[in-house]
Short mmCIF file of C-alpha atoms and ligand atoms in Angstrom, two decimals:
data_model
loop_
_atom_site.label_atom_id
_atom_site.label_comp_id
_atom_site.label_asym_id
_atom_site.label_seq_id
_atom_site.Cartn_x
_atom_site.Cartn_y
_atom_site.Cartn_z
CA UNK A 1236 0.00 0.01 0.00
CA UNK A 1237 1.41 3.35 -0.99
CA UNK A 1238 -0.04 6.69 -0.04
CA UNK A 1239 0.26 8.99 -3.05
CA UNK A 1240 2.30 12.14 -2.64
CA UNK A 1241 0.55 14.98 -4.43
CA UNK A 1242 2.42 17.57 -6.49
CA UNK A 1243 2.04 21.30 -5.80
CA UNK A 1244 -0.28 21.56 -8.81
CA UNK A 1245 -2.47 18.74 -7.52
CA UNK A 1246 -2.56 20.24 -4.04
CA UNK A 1247 -3.75 23.54 -5.51
CA UNK A 1248 -6.65 21.73 -7.18
CA UNK A 1249 -7.45 19.74 -4.02
CA UNK A 1250 -7.61 23.02 -2.07
CA UNK A 1251 -10.24 24.26 -4.48
CA UNK A 1252 -12.27 21.04 -4.41
CA UNK A 1253 -12.10 20.96 -0.62
CA UNK A 1254 -13.21 24.55 -0.28
CA UNK A 1255 -16.18 23.95 -2.58
CA UNK A 1256 -17.31 20.91 -0.58
CA UNK A 1257 -17.10 22.96 2.64
CA UNK A 1258 -19.12 25.75 1.05
CA UNK A 1259 -21.92 23.33 0.21
CA UNK A 1260 -22.27 22.53 3.93
CA UNK A 1261 -22.33 26.25 4.74
CA UNK A 1262 -24.96 26.85 2.07
CA UNK A 1263 -27.28 24.06 3.27
CA UNK A 1264 -27.14 24.89 7.00
CA UNK A 1265 -30.15 27.29 7.14
CA UNK A 1266 -32.27 24.78 5.21
CA UNK A 1267 -31.83 21.99 7.74
CA UNK A 1268 -35.09 22.60 9.63
CA UNK A 1269 -38.09 20.64 10.83
CA UNK A 1270 -40.41 19.82 7.88
CA UNK A 1271 -37.81 19.77 5.15
CA UNK A 1272 -37.19 16.43 3.39
CA UNK A 1273 -33.76 15.04 2.68
CA UNK A 1274 -34.73 14.94 -1.00
CA UNK A 1275 -35.21 18.73 -0.85
CA UNK A 1276 -31.77 19.09 0.75
CA UNK A 1277 -30.36 16.84 -1.99
CA UNK A 1278 -31.88 19.00 -4.70
CA UNK A 1279 -30.59 22.24 -3.19
CA UNK A 1280 -27.06 20.81 -2.90
CA UNK A 1281 -27.14 19.26 -6.37
CA UNK A 1282 -28.21 22.51 -8.02
CA UNK A 1283 -25.65 24.55 -6.05
CA UNK A 1284 -22.78 22.17 -6.95
CA UNK A 1285 -23.71 21.93 -10.63
CA UNK A 1286 -24.93 25.46 -11.35
CA UNK A 1287 -23.05 27.75 -8.92
CA UNK A 1288 -19.81 25.79 -8.44
CA UNK A 1289 -19.69 24.23 -11.90
CA UNK A 1290 -18.58 21.06 -10.17
CA UNK A 1291 -19.75 17.42 -10.06
CA UNK A 1292 -21.50 15.77 -7.10
CA UNK A 1293 -19.33 12.67 -6.70
CA UNK A 1294 -21.86 10.36 -5.03
CA UNK A 1295 -24.32 10.51 -7.95
CA UNK A 1296 -23.97 7.19 -9.82
CA UNK A 1297 -20.90 6.26 -7.72
CA UNK A 1298 -21.18 2.44 -7.78
CA UNK A 1299 -24.87 3.04 -8.41
CA UNK A 1300 -25.59 5.47 -5.55
CA UNK A 1301 -28.81 7.19 -6.64
CA UNK A 1302 -28.42 10.75 -5.19
CA UNK A 1303 -25.95 13.62 -5.05
CA UNK A 1304 -25.35 13.70 -1.28
CA UNK A 1305 -25.60 11.32 1.67
CA UNK A 1306 -28.07 12.15 4.42
CA UNK A 1307 -27.76 9.98 7.57
CA UNK A 1308 -30.47 10.62 10.16
CA UNK A 1309 -30.40 9.48 13.84
CA UNK A 1310 -29.55 5.72 13.89
CA UNK A 1311 -28.20 5.82 10.30
CA UNK A 1312 -24.41 5.52 10.53
CA UNK A 1313 -23.52 6.53 6.94
CA UNK A 1314 -24.54 6.41 3.26
CA UNK A 1315 -28.18 7.35 3.96
CA UNK A 1316 -30.08 8.00 0.71
CA UNK A 1317 -32.13 11.21 0.56
CA UNK A 1318 -35.89 10.50 0.58
CA UNK A 1319 -39.29 12.17 0.97
CA UNK A 1320 -39.55 11.85 4.76
CA UNK A 1321 -39.61 15.19 6.58
CA UNK A 1322 -37.07 15.94 9.31
CA UNK A 1323 -38.52 16.59 12.75
CA UNK A 1324 -37.34 18.57 15.77
CA UNK A 1325 -34.86 16.52 17.83
CA UNK A 1326 -33.42 14.66 14.84
CA UNK A 1327 -29.69 14.69 14.19
CA UNK A 1328 -28.46 14.44 10.62
CA UNK A 1329 -25.08 13.99 8.96
CA UNK A 1330 -24.79 15.56 5.53
CA UNK A 1331 -21.84 14.22 3.55
CA UNK A 1332 -20.71 16.23 0.54
CA UNK A 1333 -18.18 15.16 -2.07
CA UNK A 1334 -17.51 17.34 -5.07
CA UNK A 1335 -15.25 16.84 -8.07
CA UNK A 1336 -13.66 19.99 -9.48
CA UNK A 1337 -11.10 19.98 -12.25
CA UNK A 1338 -10.70 16.20 -11.78
CA UNK A 1339 -10.06 16.28 -8.03
CA UNK A 1340 -12.25 15.33 -5.06
CA UNK A 1341 -13.09 17.19 -1.86
CA UNK A 1342 -14.98 15.16 0.81
CA UNK A 1343 -16.44 16.48 4.08
CA UNK A 1344 -19.39 15.97 6.37
CA UNK A 1345 -20.90 17.52 9.50
CA UNK A 1346 -23.72 16.95 11.92
CA UNK A 1347 -26.74 19.23 12.18
CA UNK A 1348 -29.41 19.45 14.86
CA UNK A 1349 -32.97 19.78 13.62
CA UNK A 1350 -34.86 22.22 15.87
CA UNK A 1351 -33.91 21.77 19.51
CA UNK A 1352 -30.97 19.50 20.31
CA UNK A 1353 -31.66 16.80 22.91
CA UNK A 1354 -28.88 16.62 25.54
CA UNK A 1355 -27.85 13.01 24.84
CA UNK A 1356 -27.71 13.67 21.11
CA UNK A 1357 -25.74 16.88 21.60
CA UNK A 1358 -23.19 15.08 23.72
CA UNK A 1359 -22.69 12.33 21.11
CA UNK A 1360 -22.32 14.86 18.32
CA UNK A 1361 -19.80 16.97 20.25
CA UNK A 1362 -17.66 14.03 21.39
CA UNK A 1363 -17.56 12.71 17.82
CA UNK A 1364 -16.36 16.09 16.54
CA UNK A 1365 -13.68 16.11 19.25
CA UNK A 1366 -12.60 12.62 18.09
CA UNK A 1367 -12.02 14.03 14.62
CA UNK A 1368 -10.16 17.09 15.90
CA UNK A 1369 -7.95 15.08 18.27
CA UNK A 1370 -6.90 12.83 15.35
CA UNK A 1371 -6.30 15.77 13.02
CA UNK A 1372 -3.99 17.41 15.56
CA UNK A 1373 -1.66 14.39 15.30
CA UNK A 1374 -1.26 14.70 11.54
CA UNK A 1375 2.32 15.46 10.45
CA UNK A 1376 5.14 13.76 8.54
CA UNK A 1377 6.28 10.66 10.43
CA UNK A 1378 2.95 10.08 12.18
CA UNK A 1379 1.45 6.62 11.77
CA UNK A 1380 -2.13 5.92 10.74
CA UNK A 1381 -2.60 3.94 13.95
CA UNK A 1382 -2.01 7.14 15.94
CA UNK A 1383 -5.37 8.45 14.70
CA UNK A 1384 -7.19 5.21 15.36
CA UNK A 1385 -5.94 5.03 18.89
CA UNK A 1386 -6.80 8.58 19.90
CA UNK A 1387 -10.32 8.27 18.40
CA UNK A 1388 -11.02 4.89 20.00
CA UNK A 1389 -9.67 5.94 23.39
CA UNK A 1390 -11.69 9.15 23.53
CA UNK A 1391 -14.92 7.52 22.27
CA UNK A 1392 -14.69 4.59 24.66
CA UNK A 1393 -13.73 6.80 27.60
CA UNK A 1394 -17.09 8.47 26.96
CA UNK A 1395 -18.86 5.08 26.86
CA UNK A 1396 -19.41 5.22 23.12
CA UNK A 1397 -18.28 2.70 20.47
CA UNK A 1398 -16.37 3.03 17.18
CA UNK A 1399 -17.76 1.67 13.92
CA UNK A 1400 -15.20 -0.73 12.37
CA UNK A 1401 -16.70 -1.52 8.95
CA UNK A 1402 -16.14 1.89 7.38
CA UNK A 1403 -13.05 4.11 7.43
CA UNK A 1404 -11.35 7.22 6.14
CA UNK A 1405 -9.40 7.03 2.91
CA UNK A 1406 -6.83 8.59 0.63
CA UNK A 1407 -8.42 10.97 -1.85
CA UNK A 1408 -7.45 12.80 -5.03
CA UNK A 1409 -8.21 11.91 -8.62
CA UNK A 1410 -10.07 8.95 -7.10
CA UNK A 1411 -12.88 9.30 -4.53
CA UNK A 1412 -11.40 6.47 -2.47
CA UNK A 1413 -7.65 5.89 -2.72
CA UNK A 1414 -5.20 4.01 -0.48
CA UNK A 1415 -4.73 4.01 2.44
CA UNK A 1416 -7.67 2.96 4.62
CA UNK A 1417 -7.74 5.25 7.65
CA UNK A 1418 -9.10 3.16 10.54
CA UNK A 1419 -10.82 4.91 13.44
CA UNK A 1420 -9.57 2.36 15.98
CA UNK A 1421 -6.17 0.78 16.61
CA UNK A 1422 -2.81 1.29 18.19
CA UNK A 1423 -0.40 4.24 17.99
CA UNK A 1424 2.79 3.57 16.10
CA UNK A 1425 1.21 0.96 13.82
CA UNK A 1426 0.23 1.28 10.17
CA UNK A 1427 1.64 3.38 7.38
CA UNK A 1428 3.82 6.41 8.08
CA UNK A 1429 2.74 9.77 6.63
CA UNK A 1430 4.77 11.94 4.28
CA UNK A 1431 4.38 15.57 3.30
CA UNK A 1432 1.95 15.75 0.35
CA UNK A 1433 -0.29 12.87 1.44
CA UNK A 1434 -4.02 13.72 1.36
CA UNK A 1435 -6.68 11.65 3.11
CA UNK A 1436 -9.89 11.85 5.06
CA UNK A 1437 -10.59 11.16 8.70
CA UNK A 1438 -14.30 10.47 9.29
CA UNK A 1439 -15.06 8.73 12.58
CA UNK A 1440 -18.51 7.14 12.99
CA UNK A 1441 -19.29 6.89 16.72
CA UNK A 1442 -22.27 5.03 18.16
CA UNK A 1443 -24.12 5.84 21.36
CA UNK A 1444 -24.62 2.11 21.98
CA UNK A 1445 -22.96 -0.98 20.51
CA UNK A 1446 -20.57 -0.76 17.58
CA UNK A 1447 -22.37 -3.29 15.39
CA UNK A 1448 -24.05 -2.05 12.21
CA UNK A 1449 -26.31 -3.54 9.58
CA UNK A 1450 -26.57 -2.77 5.89
CA UNK A 1451 -30.06 -2.24 4.51
CA UNK A 1452 -30.46 -5.12 2.05
CA UNK A 1453 -33.32 -3.45 0.16
CA UNK A 1454 -31.45 -0.32 -0.91
CA UNK A 1455 -27.93 -1.75 -0.68
CA UNK A 1456 -26.53 1.46 0.88
CA UNK A 1457 -28.06 2.64 4.15
CA UNK A 1458 -25.97 1.55 7.16
CA UNK A 1459 -27.77 1.60 10.55
CA UNK A 1460 -26.80 0.77 14.13
CA UNK A 1461 -27.91 -2.77 15.00
CA UNK A 1462 -29.35 -1.56 18.33
CA UNK A 1463 -31.13 1.38 16.64
CA UNK A 1464 -29.39 3.89 18.91
CA UNK A 1465 -27.89 7.14 17.60
CA UNK A 1466 -24.73 7.43 15.52
CA UNK A 1467 -22.71 10.54 14.62
CA UNK A 1468 -20.00 11.30 12.08
CA UNK A 1469 -17.78 14.24 11.10
CA UNK A 1470 -15.32 14.25 8.18
CA UNK A 1471 -12.52 16.41 6.84
CA UNK A 1472 -10.07 16.11 3.92
CA UNK A 1473 -6.57 16.75 5.27
CA UNK A 1474 -3.20 17.52 3.64
CA UNK A 1475 0.05 16.57 5.39
CA UNK A 1476 2.31 19.67 5.35
CA UNK A 1477 6.03 19.98 6.16
CA UNK A 1478 5.30 20.52 9.86
CA UNK A 1479 1.70 19.43 10.38
CA UNK A 1480 -1.57 19.56 8.55
CA UNK A 1481 -3.88 21.74 6.51
CA UNK A 1482 -7.63 21.14 6.57
CA UNK A 1483 -8.70 21.40 2.92
CA UNK A 1484 -12.40 21.33 3.85
CA UNK A 1485 -12.37 23.87 6.71
CA UNK A 1486 -15.57 25.95 7.12
CA UNK A 1487 -15.55 29.60 8.23
CA UNK A 1488 -16.94 28.56 11.66
CA UNK A 1489 -13.74 26.55 12.26
CA UNK A 1490 -10.19 27.71 13.07
CA UNK A 1491 -7.21 25.33 13.08
N1 MF3 B 2024 -18.67 10.50 1.16
C1 MF3 B 2024 -18.53 9.13 1.62
C2 MF3 B 2024 -17.14 9.05 2.24
O1 MF3 B 2024 -16.87 9.83 3.08
C3 MF3 B 2024 -18.72 8.11 0.57
C4 MF3 B 2024 -20.07 8.11 0.03
S1 MF3 B 2024 -20.15 6.91 -1.19
C5 MF3 B 2024 -21.74 7.09 -1.77
O2 MF3 B 2024 -16.27 8.31 1.88
F1 MF3 B 2024 -21.81 6.41 -2.82
F2 MF3 B 2024 -22.56 6.71 -0.80
F3 MF3 B 2024 -21.96 8.36 -2.02
CO1 CO B 2025 -14.82 10.12 2.85
CO1 CO B 2026 -17.72 11.75 2.79
#
């Protein structure tokens, strides 16, 4: 397994793709309200990506995925397909955006609260974001992939949550999913070592209850917690720099 080292020209394109993906999440935020359907959110994002950004929504037709974004509500872990069901107050939803611009991918997701956040949901969402940030802070040349897995697993389990094992972060560039697989559990010092110019995602999926998940056999995509309890996920696309990291999908609400 080799992690591709991107050239300066490729990095410049990845910066643009990442920024566009982040801007889709910023655009959609005010629309994530009680009563809206995930199909309506899908349409808004699709039109924005295609018409305003002159970019391509990567999920659409990716291995047969039928929509332009992933919308994962409550017990849905990832890869939720937008549908005609309305969101209701108290729901949590992950919106996962991947755009292709000038041949390069930017991939990012965040959690939204619909209406009023319930305390147990808010805690899960916040701890999951902290899992992502703690892993990101370890990114630099010479770090091992296992460093990220360990910090995420330790922090999640310390808070009595569990880490989903079946899905992981990934290298990204010309391809949506490149080597390596970035596991969200593991041991520090194990796995591949990072070099300047590597670009990959970290995207922990953390469950309130047990870690087991089940794939919806009817649609072939939707992944849910087996115990039907809540799951949360946050994702960024990250570049390894000479002395640390650059978040290619940073939103204006974030500072790194
Ligand atoms: N965006 C997801 C990821 O973070 C992948 C979605 S694949 C799709 O890797 F087909 F469901 F869109
Ligand atoms: Co991803
Ligand atoms: Co994603």
